PDB file of C-alpha atoms and ligand atoms in Angstrom:
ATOM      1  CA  UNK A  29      99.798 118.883  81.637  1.00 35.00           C
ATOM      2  CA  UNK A  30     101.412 120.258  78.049  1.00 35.00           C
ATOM      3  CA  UNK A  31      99.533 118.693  74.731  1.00 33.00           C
ATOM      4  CA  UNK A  32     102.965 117.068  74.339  1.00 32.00           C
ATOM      5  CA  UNK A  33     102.680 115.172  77.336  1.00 33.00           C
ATOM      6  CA  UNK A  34      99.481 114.014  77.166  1.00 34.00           C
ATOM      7  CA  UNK A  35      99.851 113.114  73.093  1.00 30.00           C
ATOM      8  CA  UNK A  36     102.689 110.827  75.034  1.00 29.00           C
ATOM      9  CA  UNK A  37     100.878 109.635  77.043  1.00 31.00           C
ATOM     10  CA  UNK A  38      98.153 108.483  74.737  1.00 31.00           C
ATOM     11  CA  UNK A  39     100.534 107.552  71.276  1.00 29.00           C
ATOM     12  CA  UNK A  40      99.837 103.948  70.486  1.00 32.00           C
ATOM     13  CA  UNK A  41      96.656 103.639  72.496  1.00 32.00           C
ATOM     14  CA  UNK A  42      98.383 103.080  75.670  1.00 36.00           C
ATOM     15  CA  UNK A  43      98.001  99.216  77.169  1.00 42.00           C
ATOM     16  CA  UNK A  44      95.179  97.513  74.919  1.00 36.00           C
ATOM     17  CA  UNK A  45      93.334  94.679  76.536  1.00 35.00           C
ATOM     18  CA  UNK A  46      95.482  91.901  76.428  1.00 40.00           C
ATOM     19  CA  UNK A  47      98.695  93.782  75.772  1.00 43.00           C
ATOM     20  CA  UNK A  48     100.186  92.550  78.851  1.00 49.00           C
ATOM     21  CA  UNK A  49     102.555  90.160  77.557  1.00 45.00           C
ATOM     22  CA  UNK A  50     103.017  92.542  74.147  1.00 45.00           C
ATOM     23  CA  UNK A  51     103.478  95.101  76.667  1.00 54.00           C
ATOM     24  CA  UNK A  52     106.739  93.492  78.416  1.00 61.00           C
ATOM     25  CA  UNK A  53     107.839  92.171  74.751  1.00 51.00           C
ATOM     26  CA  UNK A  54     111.568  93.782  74.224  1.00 57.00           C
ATOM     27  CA  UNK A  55     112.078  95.474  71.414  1.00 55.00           C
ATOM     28  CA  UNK A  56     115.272  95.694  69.005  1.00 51.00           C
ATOM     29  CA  UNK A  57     116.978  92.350  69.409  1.00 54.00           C
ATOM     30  CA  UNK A  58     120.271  91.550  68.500  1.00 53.00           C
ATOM     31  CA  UNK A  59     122.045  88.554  67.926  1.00 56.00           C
ATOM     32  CA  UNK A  60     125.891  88.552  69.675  1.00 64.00           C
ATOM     33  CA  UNK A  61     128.533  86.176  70.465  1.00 69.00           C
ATOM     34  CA  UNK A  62     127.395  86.547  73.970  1.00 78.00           C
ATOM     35  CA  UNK A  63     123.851  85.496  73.599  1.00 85.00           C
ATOM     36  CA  UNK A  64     120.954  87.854  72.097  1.00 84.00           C
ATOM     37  CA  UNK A  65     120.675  91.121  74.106  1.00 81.00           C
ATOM     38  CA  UNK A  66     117.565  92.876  74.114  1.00 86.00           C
ATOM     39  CA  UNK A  67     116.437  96.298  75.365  1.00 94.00           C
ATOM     40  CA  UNK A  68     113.387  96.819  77.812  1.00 97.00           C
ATOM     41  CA  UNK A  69     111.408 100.151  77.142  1.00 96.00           C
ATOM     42  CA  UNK A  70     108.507 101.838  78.959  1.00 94.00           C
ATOM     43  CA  UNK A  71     105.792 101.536  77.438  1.00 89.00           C
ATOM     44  CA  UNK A  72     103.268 104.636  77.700  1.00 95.00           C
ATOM     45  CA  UNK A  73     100.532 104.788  80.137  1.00 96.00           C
ATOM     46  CA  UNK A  74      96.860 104.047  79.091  1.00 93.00           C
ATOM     47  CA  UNK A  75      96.083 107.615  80.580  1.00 97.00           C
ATOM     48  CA  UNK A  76      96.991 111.077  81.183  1.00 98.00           C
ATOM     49  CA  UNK A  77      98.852 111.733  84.672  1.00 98.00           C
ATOM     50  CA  UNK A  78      95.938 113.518  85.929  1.00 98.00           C
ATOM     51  CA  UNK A  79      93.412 110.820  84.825  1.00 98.00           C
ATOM     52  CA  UNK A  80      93.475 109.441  88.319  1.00 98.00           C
ATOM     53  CA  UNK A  81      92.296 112.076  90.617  1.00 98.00           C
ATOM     54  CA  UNK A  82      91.857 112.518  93.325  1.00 98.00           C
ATOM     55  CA  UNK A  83      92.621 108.821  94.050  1.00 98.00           C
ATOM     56  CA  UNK A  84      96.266 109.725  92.979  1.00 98.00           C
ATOM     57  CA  UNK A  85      97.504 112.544  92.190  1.00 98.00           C
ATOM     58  CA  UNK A  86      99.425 113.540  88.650  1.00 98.00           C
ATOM     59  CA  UNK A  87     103.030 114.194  90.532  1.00 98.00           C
ATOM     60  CA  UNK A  88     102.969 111.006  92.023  1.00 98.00           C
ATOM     61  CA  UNK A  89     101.738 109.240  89.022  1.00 98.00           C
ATOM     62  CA  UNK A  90     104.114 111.530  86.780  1.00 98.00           C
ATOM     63  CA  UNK A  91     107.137 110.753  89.395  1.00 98.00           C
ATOM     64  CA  UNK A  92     105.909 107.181  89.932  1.00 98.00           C
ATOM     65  CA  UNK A  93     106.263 106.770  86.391  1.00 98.00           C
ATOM     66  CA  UNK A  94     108.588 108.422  84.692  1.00 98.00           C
ATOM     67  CA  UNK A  95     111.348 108.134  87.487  1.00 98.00           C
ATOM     68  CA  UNK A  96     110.584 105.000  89.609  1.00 98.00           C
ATOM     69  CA  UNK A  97     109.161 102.774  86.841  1.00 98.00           C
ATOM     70  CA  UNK A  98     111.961 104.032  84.704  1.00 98.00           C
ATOM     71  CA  UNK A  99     114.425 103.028  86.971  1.00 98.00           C
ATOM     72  CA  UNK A 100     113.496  99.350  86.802  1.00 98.00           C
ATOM     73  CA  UNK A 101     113.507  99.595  83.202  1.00 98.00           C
ATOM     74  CA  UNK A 102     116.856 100.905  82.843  1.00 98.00           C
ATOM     75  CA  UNK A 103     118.227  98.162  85.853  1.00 98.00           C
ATOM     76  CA  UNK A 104     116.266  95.403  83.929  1.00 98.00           C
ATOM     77  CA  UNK A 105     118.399  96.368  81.009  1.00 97.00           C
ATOM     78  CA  UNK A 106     122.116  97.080  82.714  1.00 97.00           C
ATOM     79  CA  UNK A 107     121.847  93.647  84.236  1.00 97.00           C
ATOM     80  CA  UNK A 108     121.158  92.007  81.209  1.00 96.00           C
ATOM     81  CA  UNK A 109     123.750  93.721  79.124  1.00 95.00           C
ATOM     82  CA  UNK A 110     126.431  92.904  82.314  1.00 96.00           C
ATOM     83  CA  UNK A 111     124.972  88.891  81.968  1.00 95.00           C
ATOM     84  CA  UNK A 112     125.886  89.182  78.439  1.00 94.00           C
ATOM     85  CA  UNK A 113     129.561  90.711  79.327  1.00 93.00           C
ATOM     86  CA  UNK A 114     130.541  88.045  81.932  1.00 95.00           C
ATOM     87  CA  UNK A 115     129.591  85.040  79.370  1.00 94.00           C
ATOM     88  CA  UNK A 116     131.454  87.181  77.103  1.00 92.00           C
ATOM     89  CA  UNK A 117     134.138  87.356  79.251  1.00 94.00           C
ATOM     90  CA  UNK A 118     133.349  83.657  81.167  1.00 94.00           C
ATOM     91  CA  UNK A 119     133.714  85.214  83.902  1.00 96.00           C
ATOM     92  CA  UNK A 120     130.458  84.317  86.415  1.00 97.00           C
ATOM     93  CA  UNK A 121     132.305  86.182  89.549  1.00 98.00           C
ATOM     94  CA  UNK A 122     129.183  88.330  89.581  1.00 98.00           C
ATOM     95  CA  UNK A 123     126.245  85.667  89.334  1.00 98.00           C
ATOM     96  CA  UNK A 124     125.242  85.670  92.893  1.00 98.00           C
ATOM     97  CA  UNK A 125     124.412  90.165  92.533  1.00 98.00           C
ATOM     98  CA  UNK A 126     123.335  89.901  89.188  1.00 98.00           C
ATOM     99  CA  UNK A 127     120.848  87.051  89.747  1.00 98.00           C
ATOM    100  CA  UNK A 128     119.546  89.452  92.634  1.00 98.00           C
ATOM    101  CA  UNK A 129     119.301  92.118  90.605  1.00 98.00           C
ATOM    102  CA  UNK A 130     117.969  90.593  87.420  1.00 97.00           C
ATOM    103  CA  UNK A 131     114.484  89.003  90.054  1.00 97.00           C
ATOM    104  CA  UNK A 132     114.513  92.396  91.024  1.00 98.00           C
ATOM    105  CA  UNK A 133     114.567  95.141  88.492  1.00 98.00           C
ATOM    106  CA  UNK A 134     112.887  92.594  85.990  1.00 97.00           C
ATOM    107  CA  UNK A 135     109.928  92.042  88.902  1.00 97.00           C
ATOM    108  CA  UNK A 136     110.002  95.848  89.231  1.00 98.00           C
ATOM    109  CA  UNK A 137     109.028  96.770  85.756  1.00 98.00           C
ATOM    110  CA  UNK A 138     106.416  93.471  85.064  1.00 97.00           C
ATOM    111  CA  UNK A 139     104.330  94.416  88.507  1.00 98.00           C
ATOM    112  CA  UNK A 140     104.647  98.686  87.277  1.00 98.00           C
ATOM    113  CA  UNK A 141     102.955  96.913  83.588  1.00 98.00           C
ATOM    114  CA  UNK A 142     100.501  95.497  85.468  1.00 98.00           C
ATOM    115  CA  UNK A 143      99.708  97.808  87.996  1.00 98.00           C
ATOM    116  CA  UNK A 144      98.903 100.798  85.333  1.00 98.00           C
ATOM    117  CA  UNK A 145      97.058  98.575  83.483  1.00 98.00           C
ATOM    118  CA  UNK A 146      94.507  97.622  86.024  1.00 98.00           C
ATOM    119  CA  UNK A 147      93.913 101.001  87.066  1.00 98.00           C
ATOM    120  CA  UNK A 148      91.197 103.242  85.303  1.00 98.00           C
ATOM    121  CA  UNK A 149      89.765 106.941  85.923  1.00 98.00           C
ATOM    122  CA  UNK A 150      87.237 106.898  88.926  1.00 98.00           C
ATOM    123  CA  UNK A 151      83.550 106.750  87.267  1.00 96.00           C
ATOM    124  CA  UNK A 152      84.721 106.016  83.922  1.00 96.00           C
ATOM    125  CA  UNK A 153      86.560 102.585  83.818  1.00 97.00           C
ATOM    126  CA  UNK A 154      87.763 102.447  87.461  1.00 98.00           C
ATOM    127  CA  UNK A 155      85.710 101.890  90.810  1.00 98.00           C
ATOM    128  CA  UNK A 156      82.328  99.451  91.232  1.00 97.00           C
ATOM    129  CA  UNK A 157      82.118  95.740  91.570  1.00 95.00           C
ATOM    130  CA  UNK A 158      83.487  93.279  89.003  1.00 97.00           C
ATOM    131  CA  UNK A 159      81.023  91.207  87.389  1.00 95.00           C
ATOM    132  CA  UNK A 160      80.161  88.006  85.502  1.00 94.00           C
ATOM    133  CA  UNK A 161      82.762  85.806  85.725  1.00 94.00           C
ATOM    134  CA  UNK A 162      85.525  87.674  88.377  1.00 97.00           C
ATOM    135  CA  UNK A 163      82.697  88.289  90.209  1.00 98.00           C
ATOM    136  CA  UNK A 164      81.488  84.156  90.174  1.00 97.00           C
ATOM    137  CA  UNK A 165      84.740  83.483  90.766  1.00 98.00           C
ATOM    138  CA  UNK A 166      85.436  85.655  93.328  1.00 98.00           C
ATOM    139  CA  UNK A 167      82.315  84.854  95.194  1.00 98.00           C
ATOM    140  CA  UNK A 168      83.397  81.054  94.982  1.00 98.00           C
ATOM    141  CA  UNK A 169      86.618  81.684  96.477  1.00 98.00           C
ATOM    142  CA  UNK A 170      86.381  84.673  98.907  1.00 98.00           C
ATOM    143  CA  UNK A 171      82.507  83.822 100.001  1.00 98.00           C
ATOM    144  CA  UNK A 172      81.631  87.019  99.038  1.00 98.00           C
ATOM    145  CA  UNK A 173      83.108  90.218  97.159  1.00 97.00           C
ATOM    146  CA  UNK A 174      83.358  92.070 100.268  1.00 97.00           C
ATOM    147  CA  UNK A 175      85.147  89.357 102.504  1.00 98.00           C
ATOM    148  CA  UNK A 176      87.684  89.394  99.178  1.00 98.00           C
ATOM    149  CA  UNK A 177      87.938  93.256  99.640  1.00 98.00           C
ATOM    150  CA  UNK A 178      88.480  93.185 102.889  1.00 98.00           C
ATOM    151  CA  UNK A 179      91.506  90.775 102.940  1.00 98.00           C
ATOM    152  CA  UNK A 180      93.057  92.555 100.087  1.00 98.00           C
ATOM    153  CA  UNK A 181      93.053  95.468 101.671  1.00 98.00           C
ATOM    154  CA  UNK A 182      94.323  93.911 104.637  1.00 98.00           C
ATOM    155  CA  UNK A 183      97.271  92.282 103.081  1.00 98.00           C
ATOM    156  CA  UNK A 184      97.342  95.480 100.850  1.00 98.00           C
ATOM    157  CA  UNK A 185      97.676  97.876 104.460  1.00 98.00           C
ATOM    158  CA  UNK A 186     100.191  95.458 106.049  1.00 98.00           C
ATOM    159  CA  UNK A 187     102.599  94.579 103.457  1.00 98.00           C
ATOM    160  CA  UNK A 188     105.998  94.939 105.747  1.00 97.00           C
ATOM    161  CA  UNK A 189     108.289  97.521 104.293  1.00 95.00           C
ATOM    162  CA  UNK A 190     108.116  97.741 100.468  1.00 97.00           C
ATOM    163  CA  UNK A 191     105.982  95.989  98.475  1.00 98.00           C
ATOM    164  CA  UNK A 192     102.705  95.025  96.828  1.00 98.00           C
ATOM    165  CA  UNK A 193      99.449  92.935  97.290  1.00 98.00           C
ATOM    166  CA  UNK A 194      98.798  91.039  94.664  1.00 98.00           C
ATOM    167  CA  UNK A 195      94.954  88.491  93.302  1.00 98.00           C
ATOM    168  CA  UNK A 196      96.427  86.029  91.814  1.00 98.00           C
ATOM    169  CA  UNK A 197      94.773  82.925  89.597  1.00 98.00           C
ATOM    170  CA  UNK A 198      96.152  79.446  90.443  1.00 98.00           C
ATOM    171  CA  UNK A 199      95.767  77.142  87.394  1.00 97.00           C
ATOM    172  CA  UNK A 200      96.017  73.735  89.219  1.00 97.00           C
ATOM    173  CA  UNK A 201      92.573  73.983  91.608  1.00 97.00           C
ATOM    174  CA  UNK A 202      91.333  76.965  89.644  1.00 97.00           C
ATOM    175  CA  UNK A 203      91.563  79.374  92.928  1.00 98.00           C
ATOM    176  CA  UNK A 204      92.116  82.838  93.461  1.00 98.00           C
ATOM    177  CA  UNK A 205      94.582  83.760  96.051  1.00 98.00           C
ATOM    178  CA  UNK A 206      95.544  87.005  97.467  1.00 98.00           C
ATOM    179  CA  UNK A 207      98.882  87.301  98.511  1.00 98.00           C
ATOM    180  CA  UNK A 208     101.429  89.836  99.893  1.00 98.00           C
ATOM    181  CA  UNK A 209     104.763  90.574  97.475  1.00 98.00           C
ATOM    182  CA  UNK A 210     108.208  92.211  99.247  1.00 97.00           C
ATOM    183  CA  UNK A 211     109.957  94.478  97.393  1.00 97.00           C
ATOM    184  CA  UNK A 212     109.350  93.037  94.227  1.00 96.00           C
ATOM    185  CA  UNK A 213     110.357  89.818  94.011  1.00 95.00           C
ATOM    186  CA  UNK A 214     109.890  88.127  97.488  1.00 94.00           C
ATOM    187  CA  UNK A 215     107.207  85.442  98.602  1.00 92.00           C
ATOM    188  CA  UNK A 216     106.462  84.431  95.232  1.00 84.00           C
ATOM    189  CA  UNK A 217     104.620  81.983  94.587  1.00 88.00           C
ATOM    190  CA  UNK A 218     105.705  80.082  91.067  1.00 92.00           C
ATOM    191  CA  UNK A 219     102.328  78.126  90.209  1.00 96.00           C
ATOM    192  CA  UNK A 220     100.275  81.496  89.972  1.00 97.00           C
ATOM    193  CA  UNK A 221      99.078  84.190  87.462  1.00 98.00           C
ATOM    194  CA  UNK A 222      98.956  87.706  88.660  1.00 98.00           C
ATOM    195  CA  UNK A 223      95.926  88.935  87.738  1.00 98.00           C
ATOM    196  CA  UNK A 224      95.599  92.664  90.110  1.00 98.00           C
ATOM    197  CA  UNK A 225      98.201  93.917  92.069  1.00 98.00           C
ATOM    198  CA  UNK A 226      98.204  97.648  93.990  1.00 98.00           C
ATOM    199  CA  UNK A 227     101.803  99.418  94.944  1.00 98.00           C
ATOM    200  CA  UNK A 228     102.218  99.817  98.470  1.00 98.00           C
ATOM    201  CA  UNK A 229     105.776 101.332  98.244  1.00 98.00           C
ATOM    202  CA  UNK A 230     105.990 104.681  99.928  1.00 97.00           C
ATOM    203  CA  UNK A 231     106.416 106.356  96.439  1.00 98.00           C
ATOM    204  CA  UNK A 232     103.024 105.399  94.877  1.00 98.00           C
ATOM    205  CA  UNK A 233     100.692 107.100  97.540  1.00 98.00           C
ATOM    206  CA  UNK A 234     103.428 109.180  99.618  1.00 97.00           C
ATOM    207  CA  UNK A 235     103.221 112.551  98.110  1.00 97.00           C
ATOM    208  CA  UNK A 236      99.348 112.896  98.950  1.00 97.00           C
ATOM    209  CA  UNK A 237      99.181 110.392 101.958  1.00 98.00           C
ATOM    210  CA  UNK A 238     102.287 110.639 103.720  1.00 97.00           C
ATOM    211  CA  UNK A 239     102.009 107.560 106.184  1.00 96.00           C
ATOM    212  CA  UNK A 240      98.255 106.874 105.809  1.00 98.00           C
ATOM    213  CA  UNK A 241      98.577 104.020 103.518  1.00 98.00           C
ATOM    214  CA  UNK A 242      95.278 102.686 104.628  1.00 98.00           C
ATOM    215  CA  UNK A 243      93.479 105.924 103.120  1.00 98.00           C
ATOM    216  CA  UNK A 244      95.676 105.193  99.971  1.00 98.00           C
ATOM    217  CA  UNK A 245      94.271 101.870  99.714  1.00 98.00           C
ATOM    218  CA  UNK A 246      90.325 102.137 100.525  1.00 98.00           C
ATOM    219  CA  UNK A 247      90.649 104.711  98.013  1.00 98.00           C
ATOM    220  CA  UNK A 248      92.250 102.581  95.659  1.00 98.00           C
ATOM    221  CA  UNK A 249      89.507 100.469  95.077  1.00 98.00           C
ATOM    222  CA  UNK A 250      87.925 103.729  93.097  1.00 98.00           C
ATOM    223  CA  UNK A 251      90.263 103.143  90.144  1.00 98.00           C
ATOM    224  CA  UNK A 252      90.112  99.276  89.889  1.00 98.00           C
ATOM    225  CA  UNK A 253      89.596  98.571  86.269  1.00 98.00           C
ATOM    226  CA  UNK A 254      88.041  95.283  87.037  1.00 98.00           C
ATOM    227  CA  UNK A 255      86.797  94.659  83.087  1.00 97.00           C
ATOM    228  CA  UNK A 256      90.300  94.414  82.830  1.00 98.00           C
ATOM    229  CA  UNK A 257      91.079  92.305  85.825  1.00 98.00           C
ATOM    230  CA  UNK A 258      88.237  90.202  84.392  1.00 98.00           C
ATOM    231  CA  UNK A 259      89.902  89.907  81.082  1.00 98.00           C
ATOM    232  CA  UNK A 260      92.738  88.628  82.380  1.00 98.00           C
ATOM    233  CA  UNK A 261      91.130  86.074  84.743  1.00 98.00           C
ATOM    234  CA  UNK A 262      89.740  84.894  81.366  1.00 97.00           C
ATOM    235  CA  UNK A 263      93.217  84.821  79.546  1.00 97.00           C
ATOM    236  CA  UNK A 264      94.947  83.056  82.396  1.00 97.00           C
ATOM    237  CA  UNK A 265      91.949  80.291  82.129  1.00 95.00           C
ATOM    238  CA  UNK A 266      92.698  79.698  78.608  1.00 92.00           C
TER     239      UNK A 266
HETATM  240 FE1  LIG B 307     106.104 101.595  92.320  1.00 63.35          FE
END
């Protein structure tokens, strides 16, 4: 990796704790006839692309990132500046794709935020057992941490096609949930916080895997930043 990179990589400290909802804020607002348009950016990575061996390794995290990610960024934004053309234009021939694609790239690049942010270098930040109140928590709704690991990775293995697994928190009975994501966007749930989610799309694991995504995601657990999944159990509580 060239110093430039990895100065990149680093500049602003990467995702602070709590920076997920800074982290998604768009920057460079403008006010328009058609409505205020805004531009989505990615934001830079809380580590180096090699930071996560052997778990993953730096071209997929370097491809996963800089091309995949991006491309949900850049989507996010052409379907936002093509919402603001057709109420320009009142013309709403389009709603039907655009509202497809707007759940989708937006979806795309909020679970890509999250994803990087929850993950940490084996031994120093990522891999063990979450603790204090995750791991209560956890325990209460699971029965134990291992019978939580073992249906995440589970759901995680069998996600159909493209997709994620996701813990979320569930505000209205204080649960945790685990639940499978399609693509992006599909069975969501809209009365729950996100609090961990792993990639299970063919590019985050391919490159080193190939079709073993079971490998990819026992090994995955080695890079779970839980402090920070624990930090935002606490936010979503608040
Ligand atoms: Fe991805």
């Amino acid at each position: 990796m060239t110093t430039t990179r990895r100065s990149f990589l680093t500049a602003s400290g990467g995702l602070a704790a709590g920076a997920m909802a800074g982290a998604l804020t768009a920057s460079a607002a403008a006010a328009a006839p058609q409505g205020t348009v805004i531009e989505h950016s990615l934001i830079p990575l809380p580590y180096a692309f090699d930071a996560l061996e052997p778990v993953i390794d730096a071209e997929t995290l370097e491809t996963h990132y800089t091309r995949h990610h991006a491309a949900y960024v850049n989507g996010l934004n052409a379907t936002e500046r093509a919402l603001a053309e057709a109420r320009a234009a009142d013309d709403m021939s389009q709603i039907q794709s655009l509202s497809r694609q707007y759940a989708f790239h937006g979806a795309g690049h909020y679970l890509h935020v999250l994803y990087w942010s929850v993950m940490a270098p084996p031994g120093n930040g990522g891999g063990g057992d979450p603790a204090g109140l995750l791991a209560g928590q956890i325990a209460k709704d699971f029965g134990s941490i291992e019978a939580f690991k073992t249906q995440f990775s589970a759901a995680s293995i069998s996600v159909e096609a493209n997709g994620w697994c996701a813990l979320h928190y569930r505000p209205a009975d204080d649960r945790l949930l685990v639940l499978q994501i399609e693509n992006h966007q599909n069975l969501t749930p809209w009365d729950v916080i996100p609090l961990m989610v792993i990639d299970v799309w063919e590019h985050a694991y391919y490159l080193k895997y190939q079709n073993r995504r079971g490998d990819y995601v026992e090994a995955w657990w080695d890079v779970v930043n839980w402090p920070r999944v624990s930090a935002n159990l606490e936010a979503a509580r608040e």
